[in-house]
């Protein structure tokens, strides 16, 4: 019972909030609105999955949003200039991956804590973004080939949902079903023990940060395709949301541990919360306040849940002995 | 011991200004149980960490099977056939017993019998982990339990199981019986004899004179970073050994009393 509550307690609380919106916010529960929320969740989810993978190795990537904005701008500039969409997409992904590799190098080779290193990368990325655009947005009638990546649909389901599902599944398989994923988690949870067991912990950290960068690039491409535009700071709104999704996700499914299903569920809950607040006519700043409370509250909760789980285990042991 | 499995020559290890190991020569041969003894802070664990690749030596050479080696990480040593049970056990507390036993050497399988992609074979790791632990601590049956809830002795069993898992030619144990009860200690000593019987080498760090006399073939004694004694265990009893550790000399000294 306690175990169930610690695994699904916050998910349950989130569900109750959704019920509340369903009852009091007109239209909230309409299929149209729900699928809108789901599509909106997709951008956030892809970005947050990257953050989850970096956090699995106990590294923070605070650069994801600014890197995503830069990657979107790079892609947009190329599309605007008439480059083949495939090449523009590759350039966007490479921008994200490149930033992730730089973060990994700074953290594992130069020994800069990720909190600082990724903050530096974020500032640099933002600067480049403004440099490329000169402060204005790229907007245009972009080729269908490109915009279709985000706007099209398959079997009646929006491509965005497919992207989220596919990337979520891949990340989940990586983290839970492969040696590499286990090594990433071990690196995050017991760095020295993992190293002594023969795991290349620094390589795992580099991998986590590289994937976070790459997924920021993916988010960027999808954002640009969906909006037919690219602007510096276009992913900025997703920054706090992504962090909140990962931390809230850590209070679910596998409490205390970054996990993909938790991140996805939390991303949806947060987007639904934002949507519900808007529908209820809450002022625009209510979302920021809610996110802030959720970020701190989630961490407080997962650290106490963790402690309690360890505590109960010890009690059981004594009872059995 | 004609052909040493591992030879150290002039190995030093300094942590900043602290010189923990000050030029040690040591040979370990297959089928040998070499006990490494000495007071607290004598440098035993430091020497162990150098051999295990956990820490780089400040100077000196290591020769493994006749070839000079330089370990840059524990992974190098493990690949070279040296597995270590560290004094602080080095387990991942939030991971399960099975995950800890197989950490770094996980089992995989292809889905539906395909060769690719390789996915973790959690079920087989659970059953095999149980197999490794059965001999060491039969009371441990739930391999999915996180290690953080285990007792000191149970953790020790998990750490030992992990080292066995590597099927190493040289198994290093840094105080493996420190947290163990009488029966569990006997099981570990049995295990050491079994390893020796299989022709493997064991480097046993221990403060228990009884354990050393029971299983070791040779004993090396360290004092303040130096190896002061290196001799066969034959003819020694625990009291003589204790005396030698305290004085740092006296193979010919008669036992007191
Ligand atoms: N990581 C470290 N940094 C600084 N000094 C260290 C470190 N590890 C060990 N030392 C010092 O090196 C010396 C030898 O320590 P070591 O742990 O090798 O001794 P030991 O023989 O294993 O002792 P014990 O029997 O207590 O386990 C001690 O003076 C210790 O304080
Ligand atoms: Mg020691």
Coordinates of C-alpha atoms and ligand atoms in Angstrom, one line a residue:
Chain A
X1 CA 0.0 0.0 0.0
X2 CA 2.7 2.5 1.0
X3 CA 4.7 1.3 -2.0
X4 CA 1.8 1.9 -4.3
X5 CA 1.2 5.3 -2.8
X6 CA 4.9 6.3 -3.2
X7 CA 4.9 5.1 -6.8
X8 CA 1.6 6.6 -7.8
X9 CA 0.7 9.2 -5.2
X10 CA 1.6 12.3 -7.2
X11 CA 0.1 10.8 -10.3
X12 CA -3.1 10.3 -8.4
X13 CA -3.0 13.9 -7.1
X14 CA -2.4 15.1 -10.7
X15 CA -5.4 13.1 -11.8
X16 CA -7.5 14.7 -9.2
X17 CA -6.5 18.1 -10.4
X18 CA -7.4 17.1 -13.9
X19 CA -10.9 15.9 -12.7
X20 CA -11.2 19.3 -11.0
X21 CA -10.5 21.1 -14.3
X22 CA -12.8 18.7 -16.1
X23 CA -15.6 19.7 -13.7
X24 CA -15.1 23.4 -13.5
X25 CA -13.3 24.5 -16.7
X26 CA -15.7 24.4 -19.6
X27 CA -14.2 22.6 -22.6
X28 CA -11.3 21.2 -20.7
X29 CA -12.4 17.6 -21.1
X30 CA -13.4 18.0 -24.8
X31 CA -11.6 15.7 -27.2
X32 CA -10.3 18.7 -29.1
X33 CA -8.8 20.3 -26.0
X34 CA -7.3 17.1 -24.8
X35 CA -5.6 16.4 -28.1
X36 CA -4.3 19.9 -28.1
X37 CA -2.8 19.4 -24.7
X38 CA -1.3 16.1 -25.9
X39 CA 0.3 17.7 -28.9
X40 CA 1.6 20.6 -26.8
X41 CA 3.0 18.0 -24.4
X42 CA 5.1 16.4 -27.2
X43 CA 7.6 19.3 -27.6
X44 CA 8.0 19.5 -23.8
X45 CA 8.3 15.8 -23.5
X46 CA 11.1 15.4 -26.1
X47 CA 13.1 18.2 -24.4
X48 CA 12.4 16.7 -20.9
X49 CA 13.4 13.2 -22.0
X50 CA 16.8 14.7 -22.8
X51 CA 17.1 16.3 -19.4
X52 CA 16.0 13.0 -17.9
X53 CA 18.9 11.1 -19.6
X54 CA 21.4 13.6 -18.4
X55 CA 20.0 13.6 -14.9
X56 CA 20.2 9.8 -14.9
X57 CA 24.0 10.2 -14.8
X58 CA 23.6 12.9 -12.2
X59 CA 24.3 15.8 -14.5
X60 CA 22.1 18.8 -14.9
X61 CA 21.7 20.3 -18.4
X62 CA 20.5 23.8 -17.9
X63 CA 21.3 24.6 -21.6
X64 CA 18.6 22.5 -23.2
X65 CA 16.1 25.4 -23.9
X66 CA 18.7 27.9 -25.2
X67 CA 20.4 25.2 -27.3
X68 CA 17.0 24.2 -28.7
X69 CA 16.3 27.9 -29.6
X70 CA 19.7 28.1 -31.3
X71 CA 19.2 24.8 -33.2
X72 CA 15.8 26.1 -34.3
X73 CA 17.3 29.3 -35.6
X74 CA 20.0 27.4 -37.4
X75 CA 17.4 25.2 -39.1
X76 CA 15.2 28.2 -39.8
X77 CA 18.0 30.2 -41.4
X78 CA 18.9 27.3 -43.7
X79 CA 15.3 26.7 -44.7
X80 CA 14.7 30.4 -45.3
X81 CA 17.8 30.4 -47.5
X82 CA 16.4 27.6 -49.6
X83 CA 18.6 24.7 -48.3
X84 CA 17.2 21.2 -48.7
X85 CA 15.0 20.5 -45.7
X86 CA 16.9 17.3 -44.9
X87 CA 20.1 19.2 -44.7
X88 CA 18.6 21.9 -42.6
X89 CA 17.2 19.3 -40.2
X90 CA 20.6 17.6 -40.0
X91 CA 22.2 21.0 -39.2
X92 CA 19.6 21.6 -36.4
X93 CA 20.3 18.1 -34.9
X94 CA 24.0 18.6 -35.2
X95 CA 23.8 22.0 -33.4
X96 CA 22.0 20.3 -30.5
X97 CA 24.4 17.3 -30.4
X98 CA 27.4 19.6 -30.7
X99 CA 26.3 21.6 -27.7
X100 CA 25.8 18.4 -25.8
X101 CA 29.3 17.2 -26.7
X102 CA 30.7 20.5 -25.6
X103 CA 28.9 20.2 -22.2
X104 CA 30.2 16.6 -21.8
X105 CA 33.7 17.8 -22.6
X106 CA 33.5 20.7 -20.1
X107 CA 32.1 18.4 -17.4
X108 CA 34.2 15.2 -17.8
X109 CA 37.5 16.6 -19.2
X110 CA 37.7 20.1 -17.8
X111 CA 36.0 19.2 -14.6
X112 CA 33.5 22.0 -14.6
X113 CA 30.3 21.1 -12.6
X114 CA 27.5 20.7 -15.0
X115 CA 25.4 23.3 -13.3
X116 CA 28.0 25.9 -14.3
X117 CA 29.2 24.4 -17.6
X118 CA 25.6 24.2 -19.0
X119 CA 24.8 27.6 -17.8
X120 CA 27.8 28.9 -19.8
X121 CA 26.7 26.9 -22.8
X122 CA 23.2 28.3 -22.5
X123 CA 24.5 31.9 -22.5
X124 CA 26.7 31.2 -25.5
X125 CA 23.9 29.5 -27.4
X126 CA 21.5 32.4 -26.7
X127 CA 24.2 34.9 -27.9
X128 CA 24.7 32.9 -31.2
X129 CA 20.9 32.7 -31.6
X130 CA 20.6 36.5 -31.6
X131 CA 23.7 36.9 -33.7
X132 CA 22.3 34.7 -36.5
X133 CA 18.8 36.3 -36.5
X134 CA 20.0 39.8 -35.6
X135 CA 17.1 39.7 -33.2
X136 CA 14.3 39.1 -35.7
X137 CA 12.4 35.9 -36.3
X138 CA 12.6 33.8 -39.5
X139 CA 9.1 33.4 -40.8
X140 CA 8.0 32.2 -44.1
X141 CA 6.1 29.8 -46.3
X142 CA 8.3 26.9 -45.6
X143 CA 8.3 23.7 -47.7
X144 CA 5.6 21.2 -46.7
X145 CA 8.3 18.6 -46.6
X146 CA 9.7 20.3 -43.6
X147 CA 6.6 21.5 -41.8
X148 CA 5.0 18.1 -42.3
X149 CA 7.4 16.7 -39.8
X150 CA 5.3 18.2 -37.1
X151 CA 2.1 19.1 -38.7
X152 CA 1.3 15.9 -40.6
X153 CA -0.5 12.9 -39.1
X154 CA -0.4 9.2 -39.5
X155 CA -3.4 6.9 -39.0
X156 CA -5.3 9.9 -37.7
X157 CA -2.7 10.6 -35.0
X158 CA -0.6 13.8 -35.1
X159 CA 3.0 13.3 -36.0
X160 CA 4.0 15.1 -32.9
X161 CA 2.4 12.3 -30.8
X162 CA 4.2 9.7 -32.8
X163 CA 7.5 11.5 -32.3
X164 CA 6.9 11.7 -28.6
X165 CA 5.9 8.0 -28.4
X166 CA 8.9 6.8 -30.5
X167 CA 11.5 8.9 -28.7
X168 CA 9.9 8.0 -25.3
X169 CA 10.0 4.3 -26.2
X170 CA 13.6 4.4 -27.4
X171 CA 14.8 6.3 -24.3
X172 CA 12.9 3.9 -22.0
X173 CA 14.5 0.9 -23.7
X174 CA 17.9 2.5 -23.4
X175 CA 17.5 3.3 -19.7
X176 CA 15.7 0.2 -18.5
X177 CA 16.7 -2.6 -20.9
X178 CA 20.3 -2.0 -22.0
X179 CA 23.6 -2.3 -20.2
X180 CA 24.4 1.2 -21.2
X181 CA 21.3 2.5 -19.5
X182 CA 22.0 0.6 -16.4
X183 CA 25.6 2.0 -16.4
X184 CA 24.2 5.5 -16.8
X185 CA 21.9 5.0 -13.8
X186 CA 24.7 3.4 -11.8
X187 CA 26.9 6.3 -12.6
X188 CA 24.2 8.7 -11.4
X189 CA 23.5 6.9 -8.2
X190 CA 26.9 5.6 -7.1
X191 CA 29.6 7.2 -9.2
X192 CA 32.6 5.7 -7.4
X193 CA 31.0 2.2 -7.0
X194 CA 30.2 2.2 -10.7
X195 CA 33.8 3.1 -11.6
X196 CA 35.2 0.4 -9.3
X197 CA 32.9 -2.1 -11.0
X198 CA 34.6 -1.3 -14.3
X199 CA 32.0 1.1 -15.7
X200 CA 33.4 4.1 -17.7
X201 CA 31.5 6.6 -15.7
X202 CA 32.8 9.7 -17.5
X203 CA 31.8 8.2 -20.8
X204 CA 28.3 7.6 -19.4
X205 CA 28.1 11.3 -18.4
X206 CA 29.2 12.4 -21.8
X207 CA 26.6 10.2 -23.3
X208 CA 23.8 11.6 -21.1
X209 CA 24.7 15.2 -21.9
X210 CA 25.2 14.4 -25.6
X211 CA 21.7 12.9 -25.8
X212 CA 20.2 15.8 -23.9
X213 CA 21.8 18.1 -26.5
X214 CA 20.6 15.9 -29.4
X215 CA 17.0 15.9 -28.1
X216 CA 17.2 19.6 -27.7
X217 CA 18.0 19.6 -31.4
X218 CA 15.0 17.3 -32.2
X219 CA 12.7 19.6 -30.2
X220 CA 14.0 22.6 -32.1
X221 CA 13.3 21.0 -35.5
X222 CA 9.8 20.0 -34.4
X223 CA 9.1 23.4 -33.0
X224 CA 10.3 25.2 -36.1
X225 CA 8.4 22.8 -38.4
X226 CA 5.2 23.2 -36.3
X227 CA 5.3 27.0 -36.2
X228 CA 6.9 27.6 -39.7
X229 CA 9.2 30.0 -37.9
X230 CA 12.3 30.3 -35.9
X231 CA 13.2 32.9 -33.3
X232 CA 15.9 33.3 -30.7
X233 CA 14.5 32.1 -27.3
X234 CA 11.6 30.3 -29.0
X235 CA 12.1 27.3 -26.7
X236 CA 12.6 29.5 -23.6
X237 CA 9.0 28.9 -22.3
X238 CA 9.8 25.1 -22.2
X239 CA 12.7 25.5 -19.9
X240 CA 11.0 25.5 -16.5
X241 CA 8.4 23.2 -17.8
X242 CA 11.0 20.6 -18.7
X243 CA 12.8 20.7 -15.4
X244 CA 9.5 20.5 -13.6
X245 CA 8.4 17.6 -15.7
X246 CA 11.5 15.6 -14.9
X247 CA 11.5 16.4 -11.2
X248 CA 7.8 15.7 -10.8
X249 CA 8.3 12.6 -12.9
X250 CA 10.9 11.5 -10.3
X251 CA 8.1 11.3 -7.7
X252 CA 6.3 8.7 -9.7
X253 CA 6.8 5.1 -11.0
X254 CA 10.3 4.8 -9.7
X255 CA 10.4 7.3 -6.8
X256 CA 13.7 9.2 -6.5
X257 CA 15.0 8.1 -9.8
X258 CA 14.8 9.9 -13.1
X259 CA 12.5 7.8 -15.3
X260 CA 11.0 8.1 -18.7
X261 CA 7.4 7.1 -17.9
X262 CA 7.4 9.5 -15.0
X263 CA 8.7 12.3 -17.2
X264 CA 6.1 11.7 -19.9
X265 CA 3.2 11.5 -17.4
X266 CA 4.4 14.6 -15.6
X267 CA 4.9 16.5 -18.8
X268 CA 1.2 15.8 -19.7
X269 CA 0.0 16.7 -16.2
X270 CA 1.9 20.0 -16.3
X271 CA 0.6 21.0 -19.8
X272 CA -2.9 20.1 -18.7
X273 CA -2.4 22.2 -15.6
X274 CA -1.3 25.1 -17.6
X275 CA -4.2 24.7 -20.1
X276 CA -6.7 24.3 -17.2
X277 CA -5.4 27.5 -15.5
X278 CA -5.8 29.4 -18.8
X279 CA -9.4 28.1 -19.3
X280 CA -10.3 29.0 -15.8
X281 CA -9.1 32.5 -16.5
X282 CA -6.2 32.5 -14.1
X283 CA -3.7 35.3 -14.8
X284 CA -0.6 34.5 -16.9
X285 CA 1.8 34.5 -14.0
X286 CA -0.2 31.8 -12.2
X287 CA 1.6 29.2 -14.3
X288 CA 5.1 30.3 -13.2
X289 CA 4.1 30.3 -9.6
X290 CA 2.6 26.8 -10.0
X291 CA 5.7 25.5 -11.8
X292 CA 8.0 26.9 -9.1
X293 CA 6.0 25.3 -6.3
X294 CA 6.0 22.0 -8.2
X295 CA 9.8 22.0 -8.8
X296 CA 10.6 22.5 -5.2
X297 CA 7.8 20.4 -3.9
X298 CA 8.7 17.5 -6.2
X299 CA 12.3 17.4 -4.9
X300 CA 11.2 17.7 -1.3
X301 CA 8.7 14.9 -1.9
X302 CA 11.1 12.5 -3.7
X303 CA 13.8 12.9 -1.1
X304 CA 11.3 12.2 1.7
X305 CA 9.7 9.3 -0.2
X306 CA 13.2 7.9 -0.8
X307 CA 14.0 8.1 2.9
X308 CA 10.8 6.5 3.9
X309 CA 11.2 3.7 1.4
X310 CA 14.6 2.9 2.9
X311 CA 13.2 3.2 6.3
X312 CA 10.3 0.7 5.7
X313 CA 12.8 -1.7 4.2
X314 CA 14.9 -1.7 7.3
X315 CA 11.8 -2.2 9.5
X316 CA 10.8 -5.2 7.4
X317 CA 14.2 -6.6 7.7
X318 CA 14.2 -6.4 11.4
X319 CA 10.7 -8.0 11.6
X320 CA 11.9 -10.9 9.4
X321 CA 15.1 -11.5 11.4
Chain B
X1 CA 56.5 -20.1 -6.8
X2 CA 58.6 -20.1 -9.9
X3 CA 56.5 -17.9 -12.2
X4 CA 54.7 -15.0 -10.5
X5 CA 51.3 -14.1 -11.7
X6 CA 51.7 -10.5 -10.6
X7 CA 54.9 -8.8 -9.5
X8 CA 55.3 -5.3 -8.0
X9 CA 58.6 -3.5 -7.9
X10 CA 59.2 -0.3 -6.0
X11 CA 55.5 0.7 -5.9
X12 CA 54.8 4.0 -4.3
X13 CA 51.6 5.8 -3.6
X14 CA 51.4 9.3 -2.2
X15 CA 48.2 11.3 -1.5
X16 CA 49.6 14.8 -1.7
X17 CA 52.0 14.9 1.2
X18 CA 50.9 11.6 2.7
X19 CA 53.1 8.7 1.6
X20 CA 50.9 5.7 2.1
X21 CA 53.0 3.2 0.2
X22 CA 56.8 3.7 0.1
X23 CA 58.4 1.4 -2.4
X24 CA 56.9 -2.1 -2.1
X25 CA 58.1 -5.3 -4.0
X26 CA 55.6 -8.1 -4.0
X27 CA 55.0 -11.3 -5.9
X28 CA 51.9 -13.3 -6.1
X29 CA 51.7 -16.7 -7.8
X30 CA 48.8 -18.8 -9.0
X31 CA 47.4 -21.1 -6.3
X32 CA 48.8 -18.9 -3.6
X33 CA 46.9 -17.1 -0.8
X34 CA 49.0 -14.2 0.2
X35 CA 47.9 -12.5 3.4
X36 CA 48.7 -8.8 3.6
X37 CA 48.8 -7.7 7.2
X38 CA 49.7 -4.6 9.2
X39 CA 48.4 -1.9 11.6
X40 CA 45.7 0.5 10.7
X41 CA 47.1 3.0 8.2
X42 CA 50.0 0.8 7.2
X43 CA 49.1 1.3 3.6
X44 CA 47.4 -2.0 2.8
X45 CA 44.2 -0.6 1.2
X46 CA 46.3 1.9 -0.7
X47 CA 48.4 -0.9 -2.2
X48 CA 45.3 -2.8 -3.0
X49 CA 43.8 0.1 -4.9
X50 CA 46.9 0.5 -7.0
X51 CA 46.8 -3.2 -7.9
X52 CA 43.1 -2.9 -8.6
X53 CA 43.5 0.1 -10.9
X54 CA 41.4 2.2 -8.7
X55 CA 44.2 4.6 -8.1
X56 CA 47.4 5.2 -10.1
X57 CA 50.7 4.4 -8.4
X58 CA 53.0 7.4 -8.0
X59 CA 55.9 5.3 -9.2
X60 CA 57.0 1.7 -9.6
X61 CA 56.2 -1.1 -12.0
X62 CA 53.6 -3.9 -12.2
X63 CA 54.2 -7.0 -14.2
X64 CA 51.2 -9.3 -14.9
X65 CA 52.0 -12.7 -16.4
X66 CA 55.4 -11.5 -17.4
X67 CA 54.2 -8.4 -19.1
X68 CA 54.5 -4.9 -17.7
X69 CA 51.1 -3.3 -17.2
X70 CA 49.8 0.1 -16.3
X71 CA 46.2 0.2 -15.1
X72 CA 44.4 3.4 -15.8
X73 CA 41.1 2.3 -14.4
X74 CA 39.5 -0.5 -12.5
X75 CA 38.2 -1.7 -15.8
X76 CA 41.8 -2.3 -17.0
X77 CA 42.5 -4.5 -14.0
X78 CA 39.3 -6.4 -14.3
X79 CA 40.0 -7.1 -18.0
X80 CA 43.5 -8.2 -16.9
X81 CA 41.9 -10.8 -14.6
X82 CA 42.1 -9.0 -11.3
X83 CA 38.9 -8.6 -9.3
X84 CA 38.7 -6.8 -6.0
X85 CA 36.4 -6.6 -3.0
X86 CA 37.0 -3.2 -1.5
X87 CA 37.1 -2.5 2.1
X88 CA 34.2 -0.2 1.8
X89 CA 32.5 -2.7 -0.5
X90 CA 31.7 -0.1 -3.3
X91 CA 28.1 -1.1 -3.8
X92 CA 25.3 1.0 -5.4
X93 CA 22.9 1.3 -2.5
X94 CA 19.7 1.9 -4.4
X95 CA 20.2 -0.8 -6.9
X96 CA 19.1 -4.4 -6.4
X97 CA 21.2 -7.3 -5.2
X98 CA 21.2 -8.8 -8.7
X99 CA 22.1 -5.5 -10.3
X100 CA 25.0 -5.1 -7.9
X101 CA 26.3 -8.6 -8.4
X102 CA 26.3 -8.1 -12.1
X103 CA 27.3 -4.4 -12.1
X104 CA 29.8 -3.9 -14.9
X105 CA 29.4 -7.4 -16.3
X106 CA 25.7 -7.7 -17.0
X107 CA 24.1 -10.5 -18.9
X108 CA 22.3 -9.7 -22.2
X109 CA 20.2 -11.5 -24.7
X110 CA 18.7 -10.7 -28.1
X111 CA 14.9 -10.3 -28.1
X112 CA 13.2 -13.5 -29.4
X113 CA 16.5 -15.2 -29.8
X114 CA 17.8 -12.6 -32.3
X115 CA 21.5 -11.6 -32.0
X116 CA 20.6 -7.9 -31.9
X117 CA 19.8 -5.6 -30.1
X118 CA 21.3 -6.9 -26.9
X119 CA 19.0 -6.3 -24.0
X120 CA 19.5 -6.9 -20.3
X121 CA 18.6 -10.4 -19.3
X122 CA 17.2 -9.6 -15.9
X123 CA 15.7 -12.9 -15.2
X124 CA 18.9 -14.8 -15.8
X125 CA 20.8 -12.3 -13.7
X126 CA 18.4 -12.9 -10.8
X127 CA 18.8 -16.7 -10.9
X128 CA 22.5 -16.6 -11.4
X129 CA 23.0 -14.0 -8.6
X130 CA 21.0 -16.3 -6.3
X131 CA 23.4 -19.1 -7.3
X132 CA 26.5 -17.0 -6.4
X133 CA 25.0 -15.9 -3.1
X134 CA 23.6 -19.3 -2.1
X135 CA 27.1 -20.5 -1.0
X136 CA 27.9 -17.3 0.8
X137 CA 24.6 -16.3 2.5
X138 CA 21.8 -18.7 1.9
X139 CA 19.3 -16.5 3.8
X140 CA 19.4 -13.9 1.0
X141 CA 16.8 -15.0 -1.4
X142 CA 15.1 -11.9 -2.8
X143 CA 17.5 -10.7 -5.5
X144 CA 15.3 -7.7 -6.4
X145 CA 15.9 -6.1 -3.0
X146 CA 17.9 -2.9 -3.0
X147 CA 21.3 -3.2 -1.3
X148 CA 20.6 -0.2 1.0
X149 CA 18.3 -2.3 3.2
X150 CA 20.9 -5.1 3.8
X151 CA 23.0 -5.8 6.9
X152 CA 26.7 -5.3 6.8
X153 CA 27.3 -9.0 6.4
X154 CA 24.8 -9.4 3.6
X155 CA 26.4 -6.5 1.8
X156 CA 29.7 -8.1 2.1
X157 CA 28.3 -11.3 0.6
X158 CA 27.0 -9.2 -2.4
X159 CA 30.4 -7.6 -2.8
X160 CA 32.1 -11.0 -2.8
X161 CA 29.6 -12.4 -5.3
X162 CA 30.4 -9.5 -7.6
X163 CA 34.1 -10.2 -7.5
X164 CA 33.5 -14.0 -8.1
X165 CA 31.4 -13.1 -11.1
X166 CA 34.5 -11.9 -13.0
X167 CA 36.1 -15.3 -12.7
X168 CA 39.4 -13.5 -12.1
X169 CA 42.8 -15.2 -11.8
X170 CA 43.7 -12.9 -8.9
X171 CA 41.0 -12.1 -6.4
X172 CA 41.8 -9.3 -3.9
X173 CA 39.8 -9.2 -0.7
X174 CA 40.3 -6.2 1.6
X175 CA 39.0 -7.4 4.9
X176 CA 36.3 -9.5 3.6
X177 CA 35.3 -11.0 6.9
X178 CA 35.3 -7.7 8.9
X179 CA 31.5 -7.6 9.2
X180 CA 30.8 -11.3 9.3
X181 CA 29.7 -13.7 11.9
X182 CA 31.4 -17.0 12.7
X183 CA 29.5 -19.1 10.2
X184 CA 29.7 -16.5 7.4
X185 CA 33.5 -16.1 8.1
X186 CA 33.9 -19.9 7.8
X187 CA 32.1 -19.7 4.5
X188 CA 34.4 -17.0 3.1
X189 CA 37.5 -19.0 4.3
X190 CA 36.1 -22.0 2.5
X191 CA 35.6 -19.9 -0.6
X192 CA 39.2 -18.8 -0.4
X193 CA 40.4 -22.4 -0.2
X194 CA 38.2 -23.2 -3.1
X195 CA 39.6 -20.4 -5.2
X196 CA 43.1 -21.6 -4.4
X197 CA 42.1 -25.1 -5.3
X198 CA 41.0 -23.8 -8.7
X199 CA 44.6 -22.5 -9.2
X200 CA 43.7 -18.9 -8.7
X201 CA 45.6 -16.4 -6.6
X202 CA 44.1 -14.6 -3.6
X203 CA 45.4 -11.5 -2.0
X204 CA 43.8 -11.3 1.4
X205 CA 44.0 -8.2 3.6
X206 CA 43.0 -9.1 7.1
X207 CA 43.3 -8.1 10.7
X208 CA 42.3 -11.6 11.8
X209 CA 45.4 -13.6 12.7
X210 CA 43.2 -16.7 12.9
X211 CA 41.9 -16.2 9.4
X212 CA 45.4 -15.7 8.1
X213 CA 46.8 -18.8 9.7
X214 CA 43.8 -20.8 8.5
X215 CA 43.9 -20.0 4.8
X216 CA 47.1 -18.1 3.8
X217 CA 50.1 -19.8 2.3
X218 CA 52.3 -16.7 2.7
X219 CA 52.1 -13.5 4.7
X220 CA 53.4 -10.1 3.9
X221 CA 53.5 -7.5 6.7
X222 CA 53.4 -3.8 6.1
X223 CA 54.5 -1.1 8.4
X224 CA 54.2 2.7 7.6
X225 CA 54.2 2.1 3.9
X226 CA 57.0 -0.4 3.8
X227 CA 56.9 -4.2 3.4
X228 CA 58.9 -5.4 6.4
X229 CA 58.2 -9.1 6.3
X230 CA 57.4 -11.6 3.6
X231 CA 57.4 -15.3 4.5
X232 CA 55.6 -18.5 4.4
X233 CA 52.8 -19.1 6.9
X234 CA 53.9 -22.6 7.7
X235 CA 55.0 -22.8 11.3
X236 CA 53.3 -19.6 12.4
X237 CA 50.5 -19.4 14.9
X238 CA 48.2 -16.3 15.5
X239 CA 50.2 -15.1 18.5
X240 CA 53.5 -15.2 16.6
X241 CA 51.9 -13.4 13.7
X242 CA 50.5 -10.7 16.0
X243 CA 53.9 -10.2 17.5
X244 CA 55.5 -9.9 14.1
X245 CA 52.9 -7.2 13.1
X246 CA 53.5 -5.3 16.2
X247 CA 57.3 -5.3 16.2
X248 CA 57.7 -5.4 12.4
X249 CA 60.4 -8.1 12.8
X250 CA 61.1 -11.4 14.3
X251 CA 60.6 -14.5 12.2
X252 CA 63.1 -16.1 14.5
X253 CA 61.6 -14.6 17.6
X254 CA 60.1 -17.3 19.8
X255 CA 56.4 -16.8 20.7
X256 CA 56.0 -15.0 24.0
X257 CA 54.8 -17.0 27.0
Ligands
LIG1 N1 42.3 9.0 -0.3 C1 43.2 9.3 0.6 N2 43.7 10.6 0.7 C2 44.6 10.9 1.6 N3 45.2 10.0 2.4 C3 44.8 8.7 2.3 C4 43.8 8.3 1.4 N4 43.7 7.0 1.6 C5 44.5 6.6 2.6 N5 45.2 7.7 3.0 C6 46.3 7.6 4.0 O1 47.2 6.7 3.7 C7 47.6 5.9 4.8 C8 47.4 4.4 4.5 O2 46.0 4.2 4.5 P1 45.4 2.8 4.0 O3 43.9 2.9 3.9 O4 46.1 2.3 2.9 O5 45.8 1.9 5.3 P2 45.3 0.4 5.7 O6 46.6 -0.3 5.9 O7 44.4 -0.1 4.7 O8 44.6 0.6 7.1 P3 43.3 -0.1 7.7 O9 43.8 -1.3 8.4 O10 42.8 0.8 8.7 O11 42.3 -0.4 6.6 C9 46.9 6.5 6.0 O12 47.7 7.4 6.6 C10 45.7 7.2 5.4 O13 45.3 8.2 6.2
LIG2 MG1 42.4 -0.7 4.7

